Amino acid sequence: MKILVAEDEPGLLQIYKVLFESHGYEVMTTKDGQECVEAYEAELNKTTENTTPFDMVVLDYRMPIKNGVEAAKEILVLCPDQKLLMVTAYSGVLDSKGEKLKKMKVMSKPFDFDKFLATITDELKNA
């Protein structure tokens, strides 16, 4: 299983990588929304038709260059079936601005990492 993570905080990005890899996931990390979309497009070009390049894309909401919602919208244009998880300390902002996408699950920071991993696992089981 492959997971793409976009997070601008280096310490948290490393925690995600170690957490996912320790549970058998292949992980690609990016530091902002733009880098995430570019990595997504590069992997998409390597896949066959009708498949998503990642089993899950985990996006932080507030990132430099391109935020998580902007990146998510671009990814969904490229691959409408892609599973997305937004992690944010600003979930109320997403709702109030109408930025929450129907296909996107949202988890509020701070969160328990066991619950975070369980959410990812559950989402992937429902694929």
PDB file of C-alpha atoms in Angstrom:
ATOM      1  CA  MET A   1       0.000   0.000   0.000  1.00  0.00           C
ATOM      2  CA  LYS A   2       1.313   3.439  -0.966  1.00  0.00           C
ATOM      3  CA  ILE A   3       0.653   6.683   0.887  1.00  0.00           C
ATOM      4  CA  LEU A   4       1.578  10.205  -0.219  1.00  0.00           C
ATOM      5  CA  VAL A   5       1.951  12.714   2.627  1.00  0.00           C
ATOM      6  CA  ALA A   6       2.091  16.515   2.328  1.00  0.00           C
ATOM      7  CA  GLU A   7       3.113  18.297   5.552  1.00  0.00           C
ATOM      8  CA  ASP A   8       5.193  21.452   5.939  1.00  0.00           C
ATOM      9  CA  GLU A   9       6.330  20.742   9.503  1.00  0.00           C
ATOM     10  CA  PRO A  10       9.490  18.562   9.152  1.00  0.00           C
ATOM     11  CA  GLY A  11       9.163  16.872  12.558  1.00  0.00           C
ATOM     12  CA  LEU A  12       5.568  15.827  11.962  1.00  0.00           C
ATOM     13  CA  LEU A  13       6.365  14.713   8.424  1.00  0.00           C
ATOM     14  CA  GLN A  14       9.061  12.402   9.808  1.00  0.00           C
ATOM     15  CA  ILE A  15       6.642  11.022  12.423  1.00  0.00           C
ATOM     16  CA  TYR A  16       4.102  10.204   9.688  1.00  0.00           C
ATOM     17  CA  LYS A  17       6.790   8.490   7.604  1.00  0.00           C
ATOM     18  CA  VAL A  18       8.057   6.347  10.496  1.00  0.00           C
ATOM     19  CA  LEU A  19       4.505   5.513  11.639  1.00  0.00           C
ATOM     20  CA  PHE A  20       3.330   4.379   8.214  1.00  0.00           C
ATOM     21  CA  GLU A  21       6.518   2.517   7.315  1.00  0.00           C
ATOM     22  CA  SER A  22       6.479   0.667  10.644  1.00  0.00           C
ATOM     23  CA  HIS A  23       3.045  -0.664   9.645  1.00  0.00           C
ATOM     24  CA  GLY A  24       4.170  -1.826   6.213  1.00  0.00           C
ATOM     25  CA  TYR A  25       3.126   1.118   4.063  1.00  0.00           C
ATOM     26  CA  GLU A  26       5.297   2.544   1.297  1.00  0.00           C
ATOM     27  CA  VAL A  27       5.491   6.298   1.943  1.00  0.00           C
ATOM     28  CA  MET A  28       6.358   9.293  -0.219  1.00  0.00           C
ATOM     29  CA  THR A  29       6.658  12.629   1.593  1.00  0.00           C
ATOM     30  CA  THR A  30       6.356  16.195   0.322  1.00  0.00           C
ATOM     31  CA  LYS A  31       6.759  19.531   2.111  1.00  0.00           C
ATOM     32  CA  ASP A  32       3.971  21.574   0.507  1.00  0.00           C
ATOM     33  CA  GLY A  33       0.896  21.332  -1.678  1.00  0.00           C
ATOM     34  CA  GLN A  34       2.686  22.157  -4.914  1.00  0.00           C
ATOM     35  CA  GLU A  35       5.345  19.490  -4.363  1.00  0.00           C
ATOM     36  CA  CYS A  36       2.560  17.049  -3.499  1.00  0.00           C
ATOM     37  CA  VAL A  37       0.701  17.653  -6.770  1.00  0.00           C
ATOM     38  CA  GLU A  38       3.948  17.342  -8.742  1.00  0.00           C
ATOM     39  CA  ALA A  39       4.823  14.044  -7.013  1.00  0.00           C
ATOM     40  CA  TYR A  40       1.268  12.817  -7.609  1.00  0.00           C
ATOM     41  CA  GLU A  41       1.428  13.632 -11.318  1.00  0.00           C
ATOM     42  CA  ALA A  42       4.808  11.891 -11.654  1.00  0.00           C
ATOM     43  CA  GLU A  43       3.450   8.714 -10.024  1.00  0.00           C
ATOM     44  CA  LEU A  44       0.216   8.913 -12.024  1.00  0.00           C
ATOM     45  CA  ASN A  45       2.256   8.845 -15.230  1.00  0.00           C
ATOM     46  CA  LYS A  46       3.719   5.495 -14.104  1.00  0.00           C
ATOM     47  CA  THR A  47       0.342   3.812 -13.485  1.00  0.00           C
ATOM     48  CA  THR A  48      -2.033   2.020 -15.783  1.00  0.00           C
ATOM     49  CA  GLU A  49      -5.463   3.380 -16.630  1.00  0.00           C
ATOM     50  CA  ASN A  50      -8.213   3.251 -14.002  1.00  0.00           C
ATOM     51  CA  THR A  51      -5.850   2.984 -11.029  1.00  0.00           C
ATOM     52  CA  THR A  52      -4.821   5.541  -8.463  1.00  0.00           C
ATOM     53  CA  PRO A  53      -1.075   5.994  -7.943  1.00  0.00           C
ATOM     54  CA  PHE A  54      -1.516   6.031  -4.149  1.00  0.00           C
ATOM     55  CA  ASP A  55      -3.891   4.174  -1.876  1.00  0.00           C
ATOM     56  CA  MET A  56      -4.210   7.334   0.240  1.00  0.00           C
ATOM     57  CA  VAL A  57      -3.068  10.958   0.086  1.00  0.00           C
ATOM     58  CA  VAL A  58      -2.686  12.674   3.473  1.00  0.00           C
ATOM     59  CA  LEU A  59      -2.675  16.471   3.289  1.00  0.00           C
ATOM     60  CA  ASP A  60      -2.076  19.189   5.848  1.00  0.00           C
ATOM     61  CA  TYR A  61      -4.458  22.120   5.373  1.00  0.00           C
ATOM     62  CA  ARG A  62      -2.113  25.052   5.941  1.00  0.00           C
ATOM     63  CA  MET A  63       1.025  24.745   3.835  1.00  0.00           C
ATOM     64  CA  PRO A  64       3.131  27.218   1.888  1.00  0.00           C
ATOM     65  CA  ILE A  65       2.813  27.690  -1.880  1.00  0.00           C
ATOM     66  CA  LYS A  66      -0.415  25.656  -2.156  1.00  0.00           C
ATOM     67  CA  ASN A  67      -2.688  24.637   0.723  1.00  0.00           C
ATOM     68  CA  GLY A  68      -4.140  21.175   1.187  1.00  0.00           C
ATOM     69  CA  VAL A  69      -7.539  21.991  -0.305  1.00  0.00           C
ATOM     70  CA  GLU A  70      -5.985  23.460  -3.450  1.00  0.00           C
ATOM     71  CA  ALA A  71      -3.764  20.387  -3.796  1.00  0.00           C
ATOM     72  CA  ALA A  72      -6.730  18.059  -3.181  1.00  0.00           C
ATOM     73  CA  LYS A  73      -8.790  19.753  -5.894  1.00  0.00           C
ATOM     74  CA  GLU A  74      -5.960  19.364  -8.405  1.00  0.00           C
ATOM     75  CA  ILE A  75      -5.441  15.721  -7.454  1.00  0.00           C
ATOM     76  CA  LEU A  76      -9.158  14.967  -7.839  1.00  0.00           C
ATOM     77  CA  VAL A  77      -9.137  16.510 -11.319  1.00  0.00           C
ATOM     78  CA  LEU A  78      -6.299  14.144 -12.228  1.00  0.00           C
ATOM     79  CA  CYS A  79      -7.854  11.120 -10.525  1.00  0.00           C
ATOM     80  CA  PRO A  80     -11.428  11.488  -9.202  1.00  0.00           C
ATOM     81  CA  ASP A  81     -11.306   8.183  -7.283  1.00  0.00           C
ATOM     82  CA  GLN A  82      -8.286   9.092  -5.164  1.00  0.00           C
ATOM     83  CA  LYS A  83      -8.806   8.677  -1.390  1.00  0.00           C
ATOM     84  CA  LEU A  84      -7.877  11.823   0.547  1.00  0.00           C
ATOM     85  CA  LEU A  85      -7.418  12.612   4.234  1.00  0.00           C
ATOM     86  CA  MET A  86      -7.020  16.222   5.365  1.00  0.00           C
ATOM     87  CA  VAL A  87      -5.349  16.750   8.736  1.00  0.00           C
ATOM     88  CA  THR A  88      -5.813  20.195  10.200  1.00  0.00           C
ATOM     89  CA  ALA A  89      -6.050  22.258  13.326  1.00  0.00           C
ATOM     90  CA  TYR A  90      -8.506  24.428  11.372  1.00  0.00           C
ATOM     91  CA  SER A  91     -11.409  22.075  10.589  1.00  0.00           C
ATOM     92  CA  GLY A  92     -13.911  24.790  11.515  1.00  0.00           C
ATOM     93  CA  VAL A  93     -12.306  27.044   8.919  1.00  0.00           C
ATOM     94  CA  LEU A  94     -12.763  24.370   6.253  1.00  0.00           C
ATOM     95  CA  ASP A  95     -16.475  24.129   7.010  1.00  0.00           C
ATOM     96  CA  SER A  96     -17.050  27.879   7.283  1.00  0.00           C
ATOM     97  CA  LYS A  97     -15.283  28.587   3.994  1.00  0.00           C
ATOM     98  CA  GLY A  98     -17.057  25.707   2.276  1.00  0.00           C
ATOM     99  CA  GLU A  99     -13.677  24.214   1.407  1.00  0.00           C
ATOM    100  CA  LYS A 100     -14.381  20.692   2.610  1.00  0.00           C
ATOM    101  CA  LEU A 101     -14.643  18.430  -0.401  1.00  0.00           C
ATOM    102  CA  LYS A 102     -17.174  15.593  -0.468  1.00  0.00           C
ATOM    103  CA  LYS A 103     -14.508  12.991  -1.224  1.00  0.00           C
ATOM    104  CA  MET A 104     -12.196  14.187   1.540  1.00  0.00           C
ATOM    105  CA  LYS A 105     -12.146  12.853   5.087  1.00  0.00           C
ATOM    106  CA  VAL A 106     -10.986  15.383   7.715  1.00  0.00           C
ATOM    107  CA  MET A 107      -9.146  14.731  10.990  1.00  0.00           C
ATOM    108  CA  SER A 108      -8.590  17.532  13.479  1.00  0.00           C
ATOM    109  CA  LYS A 109      -5.174  18.132  15.038  1.00  0.00           C
ATOM    110  CA  PRO A 110      -4.030  17.367  17.597  1.00  0.00           C
ATOM    111  CA  PHE A 111      -4.948  13.703  17.378  1.00  0.00           C
ATOM    112  CA  ASP A 112      -3.909  10.403  18.853  1.00  0.00           C
ATOM    113  CA  PHE A 113      -1.571   8.608  16.435  1.00  0.00           C
ATOM    114  CA  ASP A 114      -3.252   5.247  17.088  1.00  0.00           C
ATOM    115  CA  LYS A 115      -6.604   6.762  16.092  1.00  0.00           C
ATOM    116  CA  PHE A 116      -4.948   8.389  13.072  1.00  0.00           C
ATOM    117  CA  LEU A 117      -3.514   5.066  11.921  1.00  0.00           C
ATOM    118  CA  ALA A 118      -6.848   3.317  12.566  1.00  0.00           C
ATOM    119  CA  THR A 119      -8.626   5.924  10.413  1.00  0.00           C
ATOM    120  CA  ILE A 120      -6.182   5.332   7.557  1.00  0.00           C
ATOM    121  CA  THR A 121      -6.510   1.551   7.907  1.00  0.00           C
ATOM    122  CA  ASP A 122     -10.323   1.733   7.936  1.00  0.00           C
ATOM    123  CA  GLU A 123     -10.394   3.983   4.874  1.00  0.00           C
ATOM    124  CA  LEU A 124      -8.102   1.624   2.985  1.00  0.00           C
ATOM    125  CA  LYS A 125     -10.185  -1.427   3.937  1.00  0.00           C
ATOM    126  CA  ASN A 126     -13.235   0.289   2.444  1.00  0.00           C
ATOM    127  CA  ALA A 127     -11.504   0.694  -0.906  1.00  0.00           C
TER     128      ALA A 127
END
